[in-house]
PDB file of C-alpha atoms and ligand atoms in Angstrom:
ATOM      1  CA  UNK A  13     122.089 101.913 103.334  1.00  0.00           C
ATOM      2  CA  UNK A  14     120.105 104.752 101.781  1.00  0.00           C
ATOM      3  CA  UNK A  15     117.334 102.535 100.414  1.00  0.00           C
ATOM      4  CA  UNK A  16     116.350 101.696 103.992  1.00  0.00           C
ATOM      5  CA  UNK A  17     115.560 105.361 104.683  1.00  0.00           C
ATOM      6  CA  UNK A  18     114.041 106.376 101.340  1.00  0.00           C
ATOM      7  CA  UNK A  19     110.349 107.130 101.894  1.00  0.00           C
ATOM      8  CA  UNK A  20     107.824 104.886 100.105  1.00  0.00           C
ATOM      9  CA  UNK A  21     106.826 106.087  96.642  1.00  0.00           C
ATOM     10  CA  UNK A  22     103.443 107.919  96.700  1.00  0.00           C
ATOM     11  CA  UNK A  23     100.765 106.208  94.640  1.00  0.00           C
ATOM     12  CA  UNK A  24     100.488 108.888  91.939  1.00  0.00           C
ATOM     13  CA  UNK A  25     104.243 108.772  91.287  1.00  0.00           C
ATOM     14  CA  UNK A  26     104.261 104.982  91.439  1.00  0.00           C
ATOM     15  CA  UNK A  27     101.468 104.862  88.830  1.00  0.00           C
ATOM     16  CA  UNK A  28     103.447 107.217  86.591  1.00  0.00           C
ATOM     17  CA  UNK A  29     106.534 105.030  86.934  1.00  0.00           C
ATOM     18  CA  UNK A  30     104.585 101.848  86.160  1.00  0.00           C
ATOM     19  CA  UNK A  31     103.114 103.512  83.049  1.00  0.00           C
ATOM     20  CA  UNK A  32     106.617 104.528  81.973  1.00  0.00           C
ATOM     21  CA  UNK A  33     107.854 100.936  82.414  1.00  0.00           C
ATOM     22  CA  UNK A  34     104.861  99.621  80.475  1.00  0.00           C
ATOM     23  CA  UNK A  35     105.423 102.085  77.612  1.00  0.00           C
ATOM     24  CA  UNK A  36     109.114 101.248  77.431  1.00  0.00           C
ATOM     25  CA  UNK A  37     108.452  97.497  77.581  1.00  0.00           C
ATOM     26  CA  UNK A  38     106.037  97.830  74.632  1.00  0.00           C
ATOM     27  CA  UNK A  39     108.689  99.539  72.520  1.00  0.00           C
ATOM     28  CA  UNK A  40     111.312  97.004  73.611  1.00  0.00           C
ATOM     29  CA  UNK A  41     109.078  94.060  72.689  1.00  0.00           C
ATOM     30  CA  UNK A  42     108.572  95.486  69.200  1.00  0.00           C
ATOM     31  CA  UNK A  43     112.305  96.117  68.809  1.00  0.00           C
ATOM     32  CA  UNK A  44     113.167  92.579  69.881  1.00  0.00           C
ATOM     33  CA  UNK A  45     110.867  91.302  67.136  1.00  0.00           C
ATOM     34  CA  UNK A  46     112.395  93.687  64.596  1.00  0.00           C
ATOM     35  CA  UNK A  47     115.965  92.681  65.583  1.00  0.00           C
ATOM     36  CA  UNK A  48     115.337  89.019  66.369  1.00  0.00           C
ATOM     37  CA  UNK A  49     117.983  87.857  63.873  1.00  0.00           C
ATOM     38  CA  UNK A  50     120.671  89.710  65.846  1.00  0.00           C
ATOM     39  CA  UNK A  51     119.676  89.564  69.524  1.00  0.00           C
ATOM     40  CA  UNK A  52     121.287  86.603  71.242  1.00  0.00           C
ATOM     41  CA  UNK A  53     120.372  87.630  74.815  1.00  0.00           C
ATOM     42  CA  UNK A  54     119.211  84.670  76.913  1.00  0.00           C
ATOM     43  CA  UNK A  55     119.092  83.619  80.564  1.00  0.00           C
ATOM     44  CA  UNK A  56     122.631  83.036  81.737  1.00  0.00           C
ATOM     45  CA  UNK A  57     124.215  85.912  79.811  1.00  0.00           C
ATOM     46  CA  UNK A  58     124.968  88.650  82.332  1.00  0.00           C
ATOM     47  CA  UNK A  59     127.617  90.629  80.500  1.00  0.00           C
ATOM     48  CA  UNK A  60     125.617  93.839  80.959  1.00  0.00           C
ATOM     49  CA  UNK A  61     125.081  93.325  84.692  1.00  0.00           C
ATOM     50  CA  UNK A  62     127.891  95.440  86.090  1.00  0.00           C
ATOM     51  CA  UNK A  63     127.692  97.633  89.182  1.00  0.00           C
ATOM     52  CA  UNK A  64     125.846 100.855  88.431  1.00  0.00           C
ATOM     53  CA  UNK A  65     123.694 103.435  90.167  1.00  0.00           C
ATOM     54  CA  UNK A  66     120.041 104.403  89.964  1.00  0.00           C
ATOM     55  CA  UNK A  67     117.885 107.394  90.818  1.00  0.00           C
ATOM     56  CA  UNK A  68     116.324 107.699  94.288  1.00  0.00           C
ATOM     57  CA  UNK A  69     112.867 107.045  92.788  1.00  0.00           C
ATOM     58  CA  UNK A  70     113.929 103.732  91.249  1.00  0.00           C
ATOM     59  CA  UNK A  71     115.739 102.716  94.452  1.00  0.00           C
ATOM     60  CA  UNK A  72     112.650 103.527  96.546  1.00  0.00           C
ATOM     61  CA  UNK A  73     110.409 101.693  94.064  1.00  0.00           C
ATOM     62  CA  UNK A  74     112.627  98.607  94.291  1.00  0.00           C
ATOM     63  CA  UNK A  75     112.739  98.770  98.079  1.00  0.00           C
ATOM     64  CA  UNK A  76     108.914  98.978  98.079  1.00  0.00           C
ATOM     65  CA  UNK A  77     108.228  96.216  95.589  1.00  0.00           C
ATOM     66  CA  UNK A  78     110.913  93.562  95.919  1.00  0.00           C
ATOM     67  CA  UNK A  79     110.710  91.063  98.777  1.00  0.00           C
ATOM     68  CA  UNK A  80     114.433  90.442  98.971  1.00  0.00           C
ATOM     69  CA  UNK A  81     116.352  93.475  97.789  1.00  0.00           C
ATOM     70  CA  UNK A  82     120.021  92.700  98.255  1.00  0.00           C
ATOM     71  CA  UNK A  83     121.859  95.701  99.600  1.00  0.00           C
ATOM     72  CA  UNK A  84     125.296  94.197 100.032  1.00  0.00           C
ATOM     73  CA  UNK A  85     127.846  95.048  97.350  1.00  0.00           C
ATOM     74  CA  UNK A  86     128.192  92.729  94.388  1.00  0.00           C
ATOM     75  CA  UNK A  87     131.560  91.080  93.873  1.00  0.00           C
ATOM     76  CA  UNK A  88     133.987  91.408  91.012  1.00  0.00           C
ATOM     77  CA  UNK A  89     132.307  94.534  89.680  1.00  0.00           C
ATOM     78  CA  UNK A  90     129.004  92.703  89.147  1.00  0.00           C
ATOM     79  CA  UNK A  91     125.547  93.946  90.138  1.00  0.00           C
ATOM     80  CA  UNK A  92     124.531  92.800  93.616  1.00  0.00           C
ATOM     81  CA  UNK A  93     121.158  91.607  92.281  1.00  0.00           C
ATOM     82  CA  UNK A  94     122.825  88.996  90.060  1.00  0.00           C
ATOM     83  CA  UNK A  95     122.430  85.544  91.619  1.00  0.00           C
ATOM     84  CA  UNK A  96     123.720  82.419  89.877  1.00  0.00           C
ATOM     85  CA  UNK A  97     124.158  84.495  86.726  1.00  0.00           C
ATOM     86  CA  UNK A  98     120.493  85.559  86.690  1.00  0.00           C
ATOM     87  CA  UNK A  99     118.753  88.755  87.752  1.00  0.00           C
ATOM     88  CA  UNK A 100     117.034  88.140  91.096  1.00  0.00           C
ATOM     89  CA  UNK A 101     114.713  91.131  90.611  1.00  0.00           C
ATOM     90  CA  UNK A 102     113.971  90.606  86.914  1.00  0.00           C
ATOM     91  CA  UNK A 103     110.255  91.656  86.862  1.00  0.00           C
ATOM     92  CA  UNK A 104     111.074  94.852  88.782  1.00  0.00           C
ATOM     93  CA  UNK A 105     114.521  95.565  87.298  1.00  0.00           C
ATOM     94  CA  UNK A 106     115.362  99.232  86.661  1.00  0.00           C
ATOM     95  CA  UNK A 107     114.526 100.915  83.377  1.00  0.00           C
ATOM     96  CA  UNK A 108     118.029 100.802  81.936  1.00  0.00           C
ATOM     97  CA  UNK A 109     118.261  97.045  82.559  1.00  0.00           C
ATOM     98  CA  UNK A 110     115.223  96.506  80.314  1.00  0.00           C
ATOM     99  CA  UNK A 111     117.134  97.950  77.377  1.00  0.00           C
ATOM    100  CA  UNK A 112     120.116  95.615  77.688  1.00  0.00           C
ATOM    101  CA  UNK A 113     121.097  93.959  74.437  1.00  0.00           C
ATOM    102  CA  UNK A 114     119.341  96.491  72.214  1.00  0.00           C
ATOM    103  CA  UNK A 115     121.198  99.212  70.303  1.00  0.00           C
ATOM    104  CA  UNK A 116     120.549 102.500  72.084  1.00  0.00           C
ATOM    105  CA  UNK A 117     120.510 105.840  70.273  1.00  0.00           C
ATOM    106  CA  UNK A 118     121.207 109.114  72.076  1.00  0.00           C
ATOM    107  CA  UNK A 119     120.513 112.333  70.219  1.00  0.00           C
ATOM    108  CA  UNK A 120     123.539 114.658  70.332  1.00  0.00           C
ATOM    109  CA  UNK A 121     121.963 118.013  69.477  1.00  0.00           C
ATOM    110  CA  UNK A 122     125.262 119.930  69.520  1.00  0.00           C
ATOM    111  CA  UNK A 123     126.834 117.637  66.939  1.00  0.00           C
ATOM    112  CA  UNK A 124     123.508 117.004  65.176  1.00  0.00           C
ATOM    113  CA  UNK A 125     123.997 113.262  65.214  1.00  0.00           C
ATOM    114  CA  UNK A 126     122.877 110.166  67.058  1.00  0.00           C
ATOM    115  CA  UNK A 127     125.362 108.380  69.313  1.00  0.00           C
ATOM    116  CA  UNK A 128     124.911 104.603  69.294  1.00  0.00           C
ATOM    117  CA  UNK A 129     125.644 102.237  72.156  1.00  0.00           C
ATOM    118  CA  UNK A 130     125.303  98.541  71.336  1.00  0.00           C
ATOM    119  CA  UNK A 131     126.325  95.189  72.794  1.00  0.00           C
ATOM    120  CA  UNK A 132     129.186  93.781  70.741  1.00  0.00           C
ATOM    121  CA  UNK A 133     127.950  90.235  71.429  1.00  0.00           C
ATOM    122  CA  UNK A 134     124.838  91.056  69.389  1.00  0.00           C
ATOM    123  CA  UNK A 135     126.181  93.668  66.978  1.00  0.00           C
ATOM    124  CA  UNK A 136     129.798  93.518  65.782  1.00  0.00           C
ATOM    125  CA  UNK A 137     131.851  96.681  65.482  1.00  0.00           C
ATOM    126  CA  UNK A 138     131.122  97.056  61.762  1.00  0.00           C
ATOM    127  CA  UNK A 139     127.336  96.556  62.036  1.00  0.00           C
ATOM    128  CA  UNK A 140     125.458  99.156  60.010  1.00  0.00           C
ATOM    129  CA  UNK A 141     122.478 100.515  61.942  1.00  0.00           C
ATOM    130  CA  UNK A 142     119.359 101.875  60.331  1.00  0.00           C
ATOM    131  CA  UNK A 143     117.557 104.536  62.386  1.00  0.00           C
ATOM    132  CA  UNK A 144     114.685 102.034  62.848  1.00  0.00           C
ATOM    133  CA  UNK A 145     117.152  99.726  64.636  1.00  0.00           C
ATOM    134  CA  UNK A 146     117.796 102.194  67.451  1.00  0.00           C
ATOM    135  CA  UNK A 147     115.984 102.467  70.738  1.00  0.00           C
ATOM    136  CA  UNK A 148     115.807 106.216  71.350  1.00  0.00           C
ATOM    137  CA  UNK A 149     115.825 106.605  75.111  1.00  0.00           C
ATOM    138  CA  UNK A 150     115.814 110.367  75.538  1.00  0.00           C
ATOM    139  CA  UNK A 151     112.053 110.762  75.942  1.00  0.00           C
ATOM    140  CA  UNK A 152     111.874 107.861  78.399  1.00  0.00           C
ATOM    141  CA  UNK A 153     114.806 109.271  80.379  1.00  0.00           C
ATOM    142  CA  UNK A 154     113.086 112.675  80.490  1.00  0.00           C
ATOM    143  CA  UNK A 155     109.923 111.114  81.895  1.00  0.00           C
ATOM    144  CA  UNK A 156     111.976 109.220  84.495  1.00  0.00           C
ATOM    145  CA  UNK A 157     113.857 112.382  85.477  1.00  0.00           C
ATOM    146  CA  UNK A 158     110.565 114.283  85.876  1.00  0.00           C
ATOM    147  CA  UNK A 159     109.063 111.566  88.077  1.00  0.00           C
ATOM    148  CA  UNK A 160     112.266 111.419  90.122  1.00  0.00           C
ATOM    149  CA  UNK A 161     112.204 115.188  90.597  1.00  0.00           C
ATOM    150  CA  UNK A 162     108.626 115.050  91.837  1.00  0.00           C
ATOM    151  CA  UNK A 163     109.495 112.247  94.259  1.00  0.00           C
ATOM    152  CA  UNK A 164     112.601 114.043  95.524  1.00  0.00           C
ATOM    153  CA  UNK A 165     110.832 117.403  95.892  1.00  0.00           C
ATOM    154  CA  UNK A 166     108.025 115.728  97.829  1.00  0.00           C
ATOM    155  CA  UNK A 167     110.495 114.434 100.416  1.00  0.00           C
ATOM    156  CA  UNK A 168     113.191 117.134 100.142  1.00  0.00           C
ATOM    157  CA  UNK A 169     115.788 114.743  98.741  1.00  0.00           C
ATOM    158  CA  UNK A 170     118.535 116.066  96.444  1.00  0.00           C
ATOM    159  CA  UNK A 171     117.445 114.766  93.051  1.00  0.00           C
ATOM    160  CA  UNK A 172     120.995 114.617  91.716  1.00  0.00           C
ATOM    161  CA  UNK A 173     122.037 111.827  94.066  1.00  0.00           C
ATOM    162  CA  UNK A 174     122.467 108.303  92.703  1.00  0.00           C
ATOM    163  CA  UNK A 175     122.075 105.076  94.647  1.00  0.00           C
ATOM    164  CA  UNK A 176     124.678 102.383  93.912  1.00  0.00           C
ATOM    165  CA  UNK A 177     123.121  99.097  92.857  1.00  0.00           C
ATOM    166  CA  UNK A 178     125.883  96.710  93.663  1.00  0.00           C
TER     167      UNK A 178
HETATM  168  S1  SF4 B 131     119.278  94.692  88.315  1.00  0.00           S
HETATM  169 FE1  SF4 B 131     119.214  92.695  87.281  1.00  0.00          FE
HETATM  170  S2  SF4 B 131     119.270  93.147  85.069  1.00  0.00           S
HETATM  171 FE2  SF4 B 131     119.925  95.005  86.168  1.00  0.00          FE
HETATM  172  S3  SF4 B 131     122.190  94.906  86.231  1.00  0.00           S
HETATM  173 FE3  SF4 B 131     121.393  93.987  88.147  1.00  0.00          FE
HETATM  174  S4  SF4 B 131     121.230  91.766  87.755  1.00  0.00           S
HETATM  175 FE4  SF4 B 131     121.406  92.817  85.750  1.00  0.00          FE
END
């Protein structure tokens, strides 16, 4: 498994990643307060926890910081880190997992509009979103991509590879 051979994350990159997580968590906390009448996410709901892939930096960070990082595939299309319907790595979960349940806005510059992705358990199909309701992830994703590039360049890893989580 690739995570067993990914080099440990250098301290400067690790600090940058932890700052990114902290900044995102601050925004997410504020959004949960703003949208508290709609968000029904609670322990035991794992609808978002499907198999997906992460950047080498996040995989190396997890391998460094989680005592038991399950590397066997998940079953039934579910994430391998999901145990008894709960995330077994919750404090260290990847960036995208922290956004689960919130409506995400992606700026489509070509079409000059914002694409919205939202959990239908929290927001029905006909929900009308105000721009203040949307978590805009582009700047956070750019910071993550830059940190990943630095990590990959440091160790001559192709930064376009993705590590399956599950
Ligand atoms: S890492 Fe945790 S929160 Fe993310 S998909 Fe897997 S079980 Fe769910």
